[in-house]
mmCIF file with all atom_site columns, C-alpha atoms in Angstrom:
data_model
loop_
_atom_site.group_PDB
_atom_site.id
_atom_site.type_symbol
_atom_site.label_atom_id
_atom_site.label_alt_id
_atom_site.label_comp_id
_atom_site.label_asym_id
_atom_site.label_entity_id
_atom_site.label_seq_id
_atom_site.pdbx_PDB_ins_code
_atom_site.Cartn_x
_atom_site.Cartn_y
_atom_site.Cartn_z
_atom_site.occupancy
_atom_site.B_iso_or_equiv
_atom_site.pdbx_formal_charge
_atom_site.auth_seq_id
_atom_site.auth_comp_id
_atom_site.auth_asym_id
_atom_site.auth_atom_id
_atom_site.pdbx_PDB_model_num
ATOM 1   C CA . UNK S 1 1   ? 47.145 105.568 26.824 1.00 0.00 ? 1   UNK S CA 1
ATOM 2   C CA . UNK S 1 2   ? 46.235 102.190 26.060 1.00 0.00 ? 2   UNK S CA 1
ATOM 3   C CA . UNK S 1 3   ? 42.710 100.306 26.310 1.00 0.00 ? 3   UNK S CA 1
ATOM 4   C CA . UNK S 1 4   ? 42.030 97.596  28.968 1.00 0.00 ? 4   UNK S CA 1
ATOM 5   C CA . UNK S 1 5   ? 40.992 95.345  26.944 1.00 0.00 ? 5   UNK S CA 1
ATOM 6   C CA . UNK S 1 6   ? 44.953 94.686  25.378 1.00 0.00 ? 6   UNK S CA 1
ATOM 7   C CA . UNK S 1 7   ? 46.687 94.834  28.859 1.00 0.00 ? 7   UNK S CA 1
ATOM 8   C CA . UNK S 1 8   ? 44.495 91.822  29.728 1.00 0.00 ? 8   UNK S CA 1
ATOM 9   C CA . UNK S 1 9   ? 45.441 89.567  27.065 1.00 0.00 ? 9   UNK S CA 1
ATOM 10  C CA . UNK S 1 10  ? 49.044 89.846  27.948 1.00 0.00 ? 10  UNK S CA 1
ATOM 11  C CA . UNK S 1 11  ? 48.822 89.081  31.594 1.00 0.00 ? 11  UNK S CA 1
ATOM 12  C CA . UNK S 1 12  ? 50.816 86.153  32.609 1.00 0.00 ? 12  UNK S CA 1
ATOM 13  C CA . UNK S 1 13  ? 51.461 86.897  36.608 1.00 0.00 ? 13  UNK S CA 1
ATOM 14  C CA . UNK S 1 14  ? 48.926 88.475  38.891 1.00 0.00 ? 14  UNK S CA 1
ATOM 15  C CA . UNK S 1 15  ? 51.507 90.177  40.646 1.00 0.00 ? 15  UNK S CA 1
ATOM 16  C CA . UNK S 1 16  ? 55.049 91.752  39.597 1.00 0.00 ? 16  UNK S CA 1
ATOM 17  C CA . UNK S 1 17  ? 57.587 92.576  42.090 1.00 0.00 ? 17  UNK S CA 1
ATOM 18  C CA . UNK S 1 18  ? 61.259 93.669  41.814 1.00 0.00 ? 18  UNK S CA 1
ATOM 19  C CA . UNK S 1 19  ? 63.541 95.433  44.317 1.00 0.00 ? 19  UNK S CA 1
ATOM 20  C CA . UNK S 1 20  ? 66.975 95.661  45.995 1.00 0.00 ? 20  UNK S CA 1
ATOM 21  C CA . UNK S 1 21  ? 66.957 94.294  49.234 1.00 0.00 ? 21  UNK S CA 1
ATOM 22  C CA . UNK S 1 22  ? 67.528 96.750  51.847 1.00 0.00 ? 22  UNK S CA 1
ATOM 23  C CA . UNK S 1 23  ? 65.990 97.612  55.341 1.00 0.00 ? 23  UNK S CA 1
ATOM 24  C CA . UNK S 1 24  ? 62.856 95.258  56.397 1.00 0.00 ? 24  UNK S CA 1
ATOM 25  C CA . UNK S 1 25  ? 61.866 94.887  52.951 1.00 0.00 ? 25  UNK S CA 1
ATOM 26  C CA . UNK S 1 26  ? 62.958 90.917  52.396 1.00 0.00 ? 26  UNK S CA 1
ATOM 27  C CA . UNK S 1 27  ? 60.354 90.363  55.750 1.00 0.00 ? 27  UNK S CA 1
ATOM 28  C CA . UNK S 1 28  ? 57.679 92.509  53.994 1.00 0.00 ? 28  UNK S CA 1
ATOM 29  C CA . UNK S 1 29  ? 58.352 90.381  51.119 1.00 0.00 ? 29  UNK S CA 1
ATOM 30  C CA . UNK S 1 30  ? 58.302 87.211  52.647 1.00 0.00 ? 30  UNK S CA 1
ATOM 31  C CA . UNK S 1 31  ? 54.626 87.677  53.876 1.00 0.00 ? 31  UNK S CA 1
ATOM 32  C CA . UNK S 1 32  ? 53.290 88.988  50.980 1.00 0.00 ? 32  UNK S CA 1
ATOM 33  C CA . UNK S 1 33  ? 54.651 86.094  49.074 1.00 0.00 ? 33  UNK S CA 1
ATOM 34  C CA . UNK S 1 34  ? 53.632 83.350  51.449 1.00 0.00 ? 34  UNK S CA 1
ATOM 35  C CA . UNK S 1 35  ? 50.290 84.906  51.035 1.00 0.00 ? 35  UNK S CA 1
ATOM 36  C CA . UNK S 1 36  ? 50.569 84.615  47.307 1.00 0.00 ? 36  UNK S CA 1
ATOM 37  C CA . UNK S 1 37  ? 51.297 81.076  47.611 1.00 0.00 ? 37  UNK S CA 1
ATOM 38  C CA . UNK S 1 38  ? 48.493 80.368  49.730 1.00 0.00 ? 38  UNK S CA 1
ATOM 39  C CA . UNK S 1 39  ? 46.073 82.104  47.384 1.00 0.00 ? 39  UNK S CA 1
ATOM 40  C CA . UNK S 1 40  ? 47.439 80.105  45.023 1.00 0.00 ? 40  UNK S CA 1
ATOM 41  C CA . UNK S 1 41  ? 48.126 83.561  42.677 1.00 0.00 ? 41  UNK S CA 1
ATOM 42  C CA . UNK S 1 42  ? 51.017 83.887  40.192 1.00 0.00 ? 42  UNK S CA 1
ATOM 43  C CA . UNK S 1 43  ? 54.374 86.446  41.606 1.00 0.00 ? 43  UNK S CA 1
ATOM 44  C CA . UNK S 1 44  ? 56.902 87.423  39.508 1.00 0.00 ? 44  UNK S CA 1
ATOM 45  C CA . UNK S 1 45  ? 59.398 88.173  42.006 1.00 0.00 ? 45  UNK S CA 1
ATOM 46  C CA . UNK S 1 46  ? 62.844 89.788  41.299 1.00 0.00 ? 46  UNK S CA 1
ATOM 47  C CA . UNK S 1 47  ? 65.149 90.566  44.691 1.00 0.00 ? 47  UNK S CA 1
ATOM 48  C CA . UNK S 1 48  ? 68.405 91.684  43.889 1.00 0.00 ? 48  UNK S CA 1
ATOM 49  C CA . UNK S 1 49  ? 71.159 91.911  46.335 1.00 0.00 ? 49  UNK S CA 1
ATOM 50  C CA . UNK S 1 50  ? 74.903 94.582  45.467 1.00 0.00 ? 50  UNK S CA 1
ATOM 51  C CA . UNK S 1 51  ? 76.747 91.575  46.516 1.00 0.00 ? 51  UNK S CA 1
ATOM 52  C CA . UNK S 1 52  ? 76.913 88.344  47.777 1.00 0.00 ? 52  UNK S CA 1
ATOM 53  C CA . UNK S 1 53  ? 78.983 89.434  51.177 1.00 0.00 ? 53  UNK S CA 1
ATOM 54  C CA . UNK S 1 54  ? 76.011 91.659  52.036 1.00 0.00 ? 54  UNK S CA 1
ATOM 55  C CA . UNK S 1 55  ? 73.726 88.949  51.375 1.00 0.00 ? 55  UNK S CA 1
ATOM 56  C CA . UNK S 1 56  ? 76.070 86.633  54.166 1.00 0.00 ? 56  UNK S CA 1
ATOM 57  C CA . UNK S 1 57  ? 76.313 89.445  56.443 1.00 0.00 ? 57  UNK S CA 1
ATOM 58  C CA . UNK S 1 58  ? 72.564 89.545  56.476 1.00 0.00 ? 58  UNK S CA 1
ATOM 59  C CA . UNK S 1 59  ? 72.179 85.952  56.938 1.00 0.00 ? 59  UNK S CA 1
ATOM 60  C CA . UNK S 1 60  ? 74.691 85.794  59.548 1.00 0.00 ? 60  UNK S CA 1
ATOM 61  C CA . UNK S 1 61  ? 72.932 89.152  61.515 1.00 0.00 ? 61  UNK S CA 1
ATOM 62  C CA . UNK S 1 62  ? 69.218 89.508  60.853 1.00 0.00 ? 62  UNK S CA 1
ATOM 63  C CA . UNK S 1 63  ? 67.128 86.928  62.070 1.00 0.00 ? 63  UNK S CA 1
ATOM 64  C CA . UNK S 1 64  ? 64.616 87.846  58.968 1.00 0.00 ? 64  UNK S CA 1
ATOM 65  C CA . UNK S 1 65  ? 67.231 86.252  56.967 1.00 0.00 ? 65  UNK S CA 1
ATOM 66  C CA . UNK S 1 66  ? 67.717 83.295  58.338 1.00 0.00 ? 66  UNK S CA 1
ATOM 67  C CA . UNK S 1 67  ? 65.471 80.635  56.349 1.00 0.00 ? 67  UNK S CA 1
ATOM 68  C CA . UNK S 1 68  ? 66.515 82.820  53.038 1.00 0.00 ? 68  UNK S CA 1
ATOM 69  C CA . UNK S 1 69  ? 67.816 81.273  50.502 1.00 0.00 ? 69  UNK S CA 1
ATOM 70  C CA . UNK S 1 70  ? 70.561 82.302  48.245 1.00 0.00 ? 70  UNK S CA 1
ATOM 71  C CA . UNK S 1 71  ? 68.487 80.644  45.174 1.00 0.00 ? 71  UNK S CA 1
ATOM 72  C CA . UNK S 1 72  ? 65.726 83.711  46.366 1.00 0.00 ? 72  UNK S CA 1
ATOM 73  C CA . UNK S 1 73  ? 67.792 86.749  45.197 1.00 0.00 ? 73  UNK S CA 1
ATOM 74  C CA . UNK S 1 74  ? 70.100 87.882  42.027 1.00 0.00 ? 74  UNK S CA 1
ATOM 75  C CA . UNK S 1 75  ? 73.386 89.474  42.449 1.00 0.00 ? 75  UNK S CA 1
ATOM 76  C CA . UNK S 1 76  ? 73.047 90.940  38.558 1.00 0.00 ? 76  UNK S CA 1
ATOM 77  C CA . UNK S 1 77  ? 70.657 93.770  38.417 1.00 0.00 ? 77  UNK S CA 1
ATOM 78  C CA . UNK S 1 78  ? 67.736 93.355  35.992 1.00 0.00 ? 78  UNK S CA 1
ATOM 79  C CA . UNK S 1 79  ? 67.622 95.889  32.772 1.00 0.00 ? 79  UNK S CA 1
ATOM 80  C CA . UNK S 1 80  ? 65.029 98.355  32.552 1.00 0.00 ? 80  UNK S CA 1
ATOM 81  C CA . UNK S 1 81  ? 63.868 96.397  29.070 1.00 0.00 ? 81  UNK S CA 1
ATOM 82  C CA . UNK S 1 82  ? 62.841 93.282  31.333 1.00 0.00 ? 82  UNK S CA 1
ATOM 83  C CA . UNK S 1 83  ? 61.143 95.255  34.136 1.00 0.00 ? 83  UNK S CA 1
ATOM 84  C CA . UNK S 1 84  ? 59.045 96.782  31.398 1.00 0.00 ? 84  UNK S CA 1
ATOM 85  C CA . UNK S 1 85  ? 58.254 93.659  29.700 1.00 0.00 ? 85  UNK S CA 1
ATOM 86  C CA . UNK S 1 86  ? 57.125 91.838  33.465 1.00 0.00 ? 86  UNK S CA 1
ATOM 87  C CA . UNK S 1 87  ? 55.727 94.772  34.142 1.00 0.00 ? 87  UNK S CA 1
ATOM 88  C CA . UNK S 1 88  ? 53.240 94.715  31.270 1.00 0.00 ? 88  UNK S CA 1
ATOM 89  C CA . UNK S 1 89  ? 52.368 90.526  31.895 1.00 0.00 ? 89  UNK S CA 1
ATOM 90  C CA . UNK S 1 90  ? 51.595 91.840  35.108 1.00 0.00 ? 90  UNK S CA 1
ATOM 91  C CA . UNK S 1 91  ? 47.862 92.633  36.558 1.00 0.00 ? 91  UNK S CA 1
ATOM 92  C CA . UNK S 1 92  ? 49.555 94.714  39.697 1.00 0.00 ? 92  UNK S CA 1
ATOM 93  C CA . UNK S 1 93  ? 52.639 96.203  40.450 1.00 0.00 ? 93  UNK S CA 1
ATOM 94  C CA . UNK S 1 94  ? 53.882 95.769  44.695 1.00 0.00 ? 94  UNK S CA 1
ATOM 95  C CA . UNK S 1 95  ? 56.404 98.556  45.597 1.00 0.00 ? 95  UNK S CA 1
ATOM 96  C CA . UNK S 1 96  ? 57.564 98.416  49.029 1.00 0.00 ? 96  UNK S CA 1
ATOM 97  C CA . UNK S 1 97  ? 59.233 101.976 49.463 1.00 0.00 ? 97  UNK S CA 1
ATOM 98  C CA . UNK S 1 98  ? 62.162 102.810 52.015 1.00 0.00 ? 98  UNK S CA 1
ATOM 99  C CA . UNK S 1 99  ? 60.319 102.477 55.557 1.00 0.00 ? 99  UNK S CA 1
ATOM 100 C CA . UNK S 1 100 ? 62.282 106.594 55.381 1.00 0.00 ? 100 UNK S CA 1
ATOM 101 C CA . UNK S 1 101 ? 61.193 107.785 52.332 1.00 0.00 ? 101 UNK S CA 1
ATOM 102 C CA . UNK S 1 102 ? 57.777 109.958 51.830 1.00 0.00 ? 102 UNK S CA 1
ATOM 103 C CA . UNK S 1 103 ? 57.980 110.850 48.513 1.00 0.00 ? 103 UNK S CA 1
ATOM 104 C CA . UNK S 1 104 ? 56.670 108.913 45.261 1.00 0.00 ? 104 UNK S CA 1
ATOM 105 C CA . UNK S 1 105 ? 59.039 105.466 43.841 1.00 0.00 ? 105 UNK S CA 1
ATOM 106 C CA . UNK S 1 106 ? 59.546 104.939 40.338 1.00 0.00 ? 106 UNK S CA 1
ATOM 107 C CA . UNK S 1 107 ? 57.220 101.875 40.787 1.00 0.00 ? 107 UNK S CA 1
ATOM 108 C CA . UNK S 1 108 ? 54.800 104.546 41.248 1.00 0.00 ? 108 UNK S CA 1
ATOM 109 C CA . UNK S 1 109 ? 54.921 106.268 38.123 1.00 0.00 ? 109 UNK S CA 1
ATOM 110 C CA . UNK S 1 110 ? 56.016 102.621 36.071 1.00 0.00 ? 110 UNK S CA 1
ATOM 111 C CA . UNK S 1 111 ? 52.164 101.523 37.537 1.00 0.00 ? 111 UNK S CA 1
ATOM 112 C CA . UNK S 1 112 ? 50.666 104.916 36.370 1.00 0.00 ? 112 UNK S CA 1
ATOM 113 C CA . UNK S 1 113 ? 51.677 104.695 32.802 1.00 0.00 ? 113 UNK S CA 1
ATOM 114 C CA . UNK S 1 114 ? 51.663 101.496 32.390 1.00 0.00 ? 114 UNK S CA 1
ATOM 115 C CA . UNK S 1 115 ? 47.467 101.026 33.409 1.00 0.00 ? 115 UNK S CA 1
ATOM 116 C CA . UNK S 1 116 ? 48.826 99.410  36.107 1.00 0.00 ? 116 UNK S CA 1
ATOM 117 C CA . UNK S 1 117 ? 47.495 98.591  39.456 1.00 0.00 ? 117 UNK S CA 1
ATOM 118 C CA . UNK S 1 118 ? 49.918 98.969  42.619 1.00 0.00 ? 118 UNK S CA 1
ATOM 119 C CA . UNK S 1 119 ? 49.931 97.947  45.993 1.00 0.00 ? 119 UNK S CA 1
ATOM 120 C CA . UNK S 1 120 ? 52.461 100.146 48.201 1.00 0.00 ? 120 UNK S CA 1
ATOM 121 C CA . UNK S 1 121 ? 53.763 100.594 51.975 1.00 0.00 ? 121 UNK S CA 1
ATOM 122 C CA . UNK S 1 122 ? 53.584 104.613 51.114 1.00 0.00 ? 122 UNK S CA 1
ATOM 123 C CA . UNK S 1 123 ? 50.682 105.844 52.841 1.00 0.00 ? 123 UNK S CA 1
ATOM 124 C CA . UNK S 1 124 ? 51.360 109.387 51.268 1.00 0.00 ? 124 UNK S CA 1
ATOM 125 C CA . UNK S 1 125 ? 49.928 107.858 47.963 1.00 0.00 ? 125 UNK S CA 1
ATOM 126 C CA . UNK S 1 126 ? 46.903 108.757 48.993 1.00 0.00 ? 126 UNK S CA 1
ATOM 127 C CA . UNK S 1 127 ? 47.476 112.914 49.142 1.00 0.00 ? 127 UNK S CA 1
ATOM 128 C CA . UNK S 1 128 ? 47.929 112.553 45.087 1.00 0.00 ? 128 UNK S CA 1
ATOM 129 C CA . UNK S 1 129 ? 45.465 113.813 42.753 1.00 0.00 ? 129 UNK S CA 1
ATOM 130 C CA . UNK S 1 130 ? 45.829 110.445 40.991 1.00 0.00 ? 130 UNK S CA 1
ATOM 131 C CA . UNK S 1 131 ? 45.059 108.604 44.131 1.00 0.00 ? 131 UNK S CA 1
ATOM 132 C CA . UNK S 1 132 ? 42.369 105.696 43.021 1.00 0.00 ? 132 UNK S CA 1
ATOM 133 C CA . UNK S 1 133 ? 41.434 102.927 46.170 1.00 0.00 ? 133 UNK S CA 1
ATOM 134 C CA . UNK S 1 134 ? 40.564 101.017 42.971 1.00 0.00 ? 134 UNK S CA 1
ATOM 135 C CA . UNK S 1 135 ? 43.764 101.229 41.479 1.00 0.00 ? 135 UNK S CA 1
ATOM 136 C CA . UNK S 1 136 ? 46.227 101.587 44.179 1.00 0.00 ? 136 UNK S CA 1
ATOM 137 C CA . UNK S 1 137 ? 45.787 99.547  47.743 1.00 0.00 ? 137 UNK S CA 1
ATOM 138 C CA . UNK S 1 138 ? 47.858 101.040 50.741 1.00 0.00 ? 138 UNK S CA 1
ATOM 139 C CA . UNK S 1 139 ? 49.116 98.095  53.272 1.00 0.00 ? 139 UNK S CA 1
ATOM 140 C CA . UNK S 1 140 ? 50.788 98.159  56.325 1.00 0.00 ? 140 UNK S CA 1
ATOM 141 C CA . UNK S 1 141 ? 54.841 97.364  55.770 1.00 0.00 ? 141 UNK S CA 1
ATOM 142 C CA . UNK S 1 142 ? 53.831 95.664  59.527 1.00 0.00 ? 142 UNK S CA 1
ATOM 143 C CA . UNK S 1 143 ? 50.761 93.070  58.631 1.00 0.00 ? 143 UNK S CA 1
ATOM 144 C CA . UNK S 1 144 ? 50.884 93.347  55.173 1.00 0.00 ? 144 UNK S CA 1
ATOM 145 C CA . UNK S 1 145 ? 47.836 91.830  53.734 1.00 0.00 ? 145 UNK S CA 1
ATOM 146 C CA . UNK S 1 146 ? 47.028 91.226  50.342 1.00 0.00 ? 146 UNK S CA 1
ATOM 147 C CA . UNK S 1 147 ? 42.966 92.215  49.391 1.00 0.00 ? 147 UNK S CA 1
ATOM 148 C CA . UNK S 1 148 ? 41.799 88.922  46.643 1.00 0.00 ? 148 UNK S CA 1
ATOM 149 C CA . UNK S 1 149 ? 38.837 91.701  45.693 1.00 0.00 ? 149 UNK S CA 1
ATOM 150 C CA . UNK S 1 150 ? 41.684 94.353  44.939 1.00 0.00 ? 150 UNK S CA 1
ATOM 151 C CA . UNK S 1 151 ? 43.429 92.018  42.610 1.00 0.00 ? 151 UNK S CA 1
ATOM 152 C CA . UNK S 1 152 ? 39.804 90.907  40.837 1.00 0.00 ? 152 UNK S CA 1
ATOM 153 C CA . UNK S 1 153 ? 38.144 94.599  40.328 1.00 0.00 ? 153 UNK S CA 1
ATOM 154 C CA . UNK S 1 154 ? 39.067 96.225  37.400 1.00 0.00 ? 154 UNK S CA 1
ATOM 155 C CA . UNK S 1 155 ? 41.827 98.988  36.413 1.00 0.00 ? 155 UNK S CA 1
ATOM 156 C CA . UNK S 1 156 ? 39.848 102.571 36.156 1.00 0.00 ? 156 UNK S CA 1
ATOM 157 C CA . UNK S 1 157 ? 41.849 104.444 33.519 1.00 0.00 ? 157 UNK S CA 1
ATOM 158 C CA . UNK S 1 158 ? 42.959 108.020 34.971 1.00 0.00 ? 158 UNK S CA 1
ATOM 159 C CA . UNK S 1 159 ? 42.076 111.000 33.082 1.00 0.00 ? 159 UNK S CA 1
ATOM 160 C CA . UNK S 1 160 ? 43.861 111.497 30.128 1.00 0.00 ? 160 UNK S CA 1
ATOM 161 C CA . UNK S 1 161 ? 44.782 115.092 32.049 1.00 0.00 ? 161 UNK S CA 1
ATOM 162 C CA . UNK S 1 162 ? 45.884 113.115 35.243 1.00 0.00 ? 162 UNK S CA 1
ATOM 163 C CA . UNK S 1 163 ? 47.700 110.667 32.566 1.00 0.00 ? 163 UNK S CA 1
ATOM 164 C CA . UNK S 1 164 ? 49.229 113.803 30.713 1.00 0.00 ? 164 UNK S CA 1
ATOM 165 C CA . UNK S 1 165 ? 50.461 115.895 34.082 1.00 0.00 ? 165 UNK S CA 1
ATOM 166 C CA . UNK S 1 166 ? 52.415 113.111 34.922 1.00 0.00 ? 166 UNK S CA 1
ATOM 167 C CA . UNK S 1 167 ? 53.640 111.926 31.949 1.00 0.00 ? 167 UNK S CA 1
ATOM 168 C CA . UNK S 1 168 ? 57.649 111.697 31.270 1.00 0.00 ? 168 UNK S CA 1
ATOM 169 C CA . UNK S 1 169 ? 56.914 114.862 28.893 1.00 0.00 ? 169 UNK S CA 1
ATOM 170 C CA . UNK S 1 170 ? 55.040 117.020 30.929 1.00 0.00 ? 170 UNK S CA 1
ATOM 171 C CA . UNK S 1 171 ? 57.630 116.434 33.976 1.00 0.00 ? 171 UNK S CA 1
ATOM 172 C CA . UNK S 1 172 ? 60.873 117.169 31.746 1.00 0.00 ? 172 UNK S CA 1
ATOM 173 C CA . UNK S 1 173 ? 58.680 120.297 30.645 1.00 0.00 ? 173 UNK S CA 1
ATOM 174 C CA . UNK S 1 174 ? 58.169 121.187 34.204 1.00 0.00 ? 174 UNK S CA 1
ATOM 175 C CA . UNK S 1 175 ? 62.276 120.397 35.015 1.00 0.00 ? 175 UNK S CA 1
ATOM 176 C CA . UNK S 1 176 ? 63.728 122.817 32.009 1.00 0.00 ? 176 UNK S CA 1
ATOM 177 C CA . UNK S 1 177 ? 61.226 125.671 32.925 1.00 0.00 ? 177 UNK S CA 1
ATOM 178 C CA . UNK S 1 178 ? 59.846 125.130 28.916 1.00 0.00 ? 178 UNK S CA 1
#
Protein backbone atom coordinates (compact mmCIF):
# COMPACT_ATOMS: atom_id res chain seq x y z
CA UNK A 1 0.00 0.00 0.00
CA UNK A 2 2.07 2.67 -1.19
CA UNK A 3 1.44 6.63 -1.28
CA UNK A 4 0.84 8.52 -4.58
CA UNK A 5 3.08 10.76 -4.14
CA UNK A 6 6.27 7.93 -4.81
CA UNK A 7 4.50 6.19 -7.81
CA UNK A 8 4.67 9.62 -9.49
CA UNK A 9 8.22 10.25 -9.29
CA UNK A 10 9.00 7.04 -11.02
CA UNK A 11 6.80 7.42 -14.00
CA UNK A 12 8.62 7.32 -17.20
CA UNK A 13 5.68 6.12 -19.83
CA UNK A 14 2.09 7.21 -19.61
CA UNK A 15 1.01 4.01 -20.73
CA UNK A 16 2.38 0.27 -20.27
CA UNK A 17 1.27 -2.46 -22.43
CA UNK A 18 2.43 -6.09 -22.86
CA UNK A 19 0.66 -9.12 -24.37
CA UNK A 20 0.84 -12.21 -26.63
CA UNK A 21 -0.65 -11.64 -29.76
CA UNK A 22 -3.62 -13.64 -30.34
CA UNK A 23 -7.22 -13.06 -31.76
CA UNK A 24 -7.97 -9.22 -32.85
CA UNK A 25 -5.78 -7.97 -30.27
CA UNK A 26 -2.66 -6.65 -32.67
CA UNK A 27 -5.81 -4.39 -34.49
CA UNK A 28 -6.97 -3.25 -30.99
CA UNK A 29 -3.45 -2.45 -30.47
CA UNK A 30 -2.73 -0.75 -33.47
CA UNK A 31 -5.45 1.97 -32.78
CA UNK A 32 -4.75 2.54 -29.45
CA UNK A 33 -1.18 3.13 -30.32
CA UNK A 34 -1.72 5.34 -33.33
CA UNK A 35 -3.76 7.28 -30.92
CA UNK A 36 -0.87 7.45 -28.53
CA UNK A 37 1.25 8.78 -31.15
CA UNK A 38 -1.04 11.37 -32.11
CA UNK A 39 -1.44 12.57 -28.54
CA UNK A 40 1.94 12.69 -28.55
CA UNK A 41 1.91 10.35 -25.02
CA UNK A 42 4.71 7.93 -24.06
CA UNK A 43 3.71 3.64 -24.69
CA UNK A 44 5.71 1.13 -23.48
CA UNK A 45 4.62 -1.52 -25.68
CA UNK A 46 5.68 -5.23 -25.40
CA UNK A 47 3.87 -7.79 -28.16
CA UNK A 48 5.20 -11.06 -28.04
CA UNK A 49 4.56 -13.63 -30.62
CA UNK A 50 5.26 -18.16 -29.69
CA UNK A 51 7.04 -18.10 -32.91
CA UNK A 52 8.07 -16.53 -35.82
CA UNK A 53 5.97 -19.07 -38.31
CA UNK A 54 2.82 -17.88 -36.53
CA UNK A 55 3.84 -14.44 -36.91
CA UNK A 56 4.22 -15.29 -41.13
CA UNK A 57 1.13 -17.19 -41.13
CA UNK A 58 -0.57 -14.13 -39.78
CA UNK A 59 0.99 -11.85 -42.15
CA UNK A 60 0.35 -14.02 -44.99
CA UNK A 61 -3.70 -14.54 -43.74
CA UNK A 62 -5.05 -11.61 -41.75
CA UNK A 63 -5.33 -8.52 -43.45
CA UNK A 64 -4.78 -6.75 -39.80
CA UNK A 65 -1.34 -7.91 -40.26
CA UNK A 66 -0.40 -6.76 -43.20
CA UNK A 67 1.53 -3.30 -42.61
CA UNK A 68 3.05 -5.17 -39.29
CA UNK A 69 6.27 -5.23 -38.88
CA UNK A 70 8.44 -7.94 -37.60
CA UNK A 71 10.64 -5.11 -35.70
CA UNK A 72 6.86 -4.58 -33.72
CA UNK A 73 6.84 -7.91 -31.76
CA UNK A 74 9.40 -10.25 -29.62
CA UNK A 75 9.62 -13.89 -30.10
CA UNK A 76 11.36 -14.17 -26.32
CA UNK A 77 8.81 -13.74 -23.67
CA UNK A 78 9.47 -10.93 -21.16
CA UNK A 79 10.23 -12.04 -17.29
CA UNK A 80 7.85 -11.23 -14.73
CA UNK A 81 10.90 -8.96 -13.03
CA UNK A 82 10.65 -6.53 -16.17
CA UNK A 83 6.83 -6.39 -16.38
CA UNK A 84 6.97 -5.32 -12.76
CA UNK A 85 9.59 -2.83 -13.17
CA UNK A 86 7.51 -1.12 -16.57
CA UNK A 87 4.76 -1.62 -14.78
CA UNK A 88 5.72 0.66 -11.90
CA UNK A 89 7.30 3.66 -14.58
CA UNK A 90 3.97 3.37 -15.80
CA UNK A 91 0.89 5.94 -15.05
CA UNK A 92 -1.76 3.19 -16.62
CA UNK A 93 -1.80 -0.25 -17.33
CA UNK A 94 -3.97 -1.31 -21.05
CA UNK A 95 -5.10 -5.00 -20.89
CA UNK A 96 -6.92 -6.10 -23.83
CA UNK A 97 -8.53 -9.49 -22.56
CA UNK A 98 -9.52 -12.54 -24.90
CA UNK A 99 -12.60 -11.05 -26.98
CA UNK A 100 -13.98 -14.95 -25.04
CA UNK A 101 -13.00 -14.51 -21.76
CA UNK A 102 -15.36 -12.84 -18.89
CA UNK A 103 -13.47 -13.29 -16.05
CA UNK A 104 -10.66 -10.93 -14.45
CA UNK A 105 -6.68 -10.90 -16.36
CA UNK A 106 -3.71 -10.81 -14.36
CA UNK A 107 -3.28 -7.21 -15.73
CA UNK A 108 -6.18 -6.71 -13.59
CA UNK A 109 -4.92 -7.56 -10.35
CA UNK A 110 -0.94 -6.32 -11.49
CA UNK A 111 -3.00 -2.61 -11.85
CA UNK A 112 -4.77 -3.17 -8.44
CA UNK A 113 -1.72 -3.66 -6.38
CA UNK A 114 0.39 -1.85 -8.02
CA UNK A 115 -1.87 1.83 -7.57
CA UNK A 116 -2.24 1.42 -10.95
CA UNK A 117 -4.69 2.77 -13.37
CA UNK A 118 -6.07 0.35 -16.24
CA UNK A 119 -7.83 0.69 -19.27
CA UNK A 120 -9.53 -2.77 -20.40
CA UNK A 121 -11.86 -4.34 -23.27
CA UNK A 122 -13.63 -6.36 -20.15
CA UNK A 123 -16.79 -4.73 -19.62
CA UNK A 124 -17.42 -7.16 -16.59
CA UNK A 125 -14.86 -4.91 -14.66
CA UNK A 126 -17.40 -2.96 -13.79
CA UNK A 127 -19.63 -5.75 -11.57
CA UNK A 128 -16.40 -5.67 -9.05
CA UNK A 129 -16.55 -4.17 -5.76
CA UNK A 130 -13.24 -2.50 -6.68
CA UNK A 131 -14.72 -1.04 -9.77
CA UNK A 132 -13.45 2.87 -9.80
CA UNK A 133 -14.47 4.98 -13.40
CA UNK A 134 -11.53 6.96 -11.97
CA UNK A 135 -9.22 4.28 -11.90
CA UNK A 136 -10.25 1.87 -14.47
CA UNK A 137 -11.76 3.14 -18.10
CA UNK A 138 -13.81 0.40 -20.05
CA UNK A 139 -13.35 0.82 -24.09
CA UNK A 140 -14.80 -0.79 -26.81
CA UNK A 141 -12.20 -3.69 -28.32
CA UNK A 142 -14.29 -2.14 -31.68
CA UNK A 143 -13.52 1.90 -31.54
CA UNK A 144 -11.21 1.86 -28.95
CA UNK A 145 -10.66 5.32 -27.78
CA UNK A 146 -8.29 6.54 -25.44
CA UNK A 147 -9.95 9.43 -22.74
CA UNK A 148 -6.66 12.39 -22.37
CA UNK A 149 -8.86 13.38 -18.97
CA UNK A 150 -8.62 9.59 -17.82
CA UNK A 151 -4.90 9.58 -18.19
CA UNK A 152 -4.60 13.32 -16.33
CA UNK A 153 -7.07 12.69 -13.14
CA UNK A 154 -5.55 11.21 -10.39
CA UNK A 155 -5.24 7.45 -8.97
CA UNK A 156 -7.96 7.13 -5.92
CA UNK A 157 -6.32 4.60 -3.60
CA UNK A 158 -8.90 1.61 -2.85
CA UNK A 159 -9.66 0.81 0.61
CA UNK A 160 -7.11 -0.76 2.40
CA UNK A 161 -10.10 -3.63 2.89
CA UNK A 162 -10.73 -3.66 -0.98
CA UNK A 163 -6.68 -3.64 -1.19
CA UNK A 164 -6.51 -6.53 1.50
CA UNK A 165 -9.52 -8.92 -0.06
CA UNK A 166 -7.68 -9.06 -3.04
CA UNK A 167 -4.39 -9.24 -2.07
CA UNK A 168 -2.05 -12.40 -3.12
CA UNK A 169 -2.52 -13.39 0.75
CA UNK A 170 -5.98 -13.15 1.26
CA UNK A 171 -6.65 -15.17 -2.17
CA UNK A 172 -4.11 -18.13 -1.27
CA UNK A 173 -6.08 -17.97 2.18
CA UNK A 174 -9.29 -18.26 0.37
CA UNK A 175 -7.63 -21.29 -2.13
CA UNK A 176 -6.28 -23.64 0.97
CA UNK A 177 -9.63 -23.20 2.93
CA UNK A 178 -7.12 -21.50 5.94
Amino acid sequence: YQSISKLKERVVYDYFLACTIHSDRYKVISKLKSQVKKKGNSLYSFLYFQSRILFWARKFYDLNFLFAKRSEFSFNPISQSEIAKKISQSKVIIDIQHPNQSGLTNRTFEALGANKKLITTNENIKHYDFYNPQNICVIDRNNPILDEKFLIEDYQLPSLEIYTKYSLKNWLRAIFDI
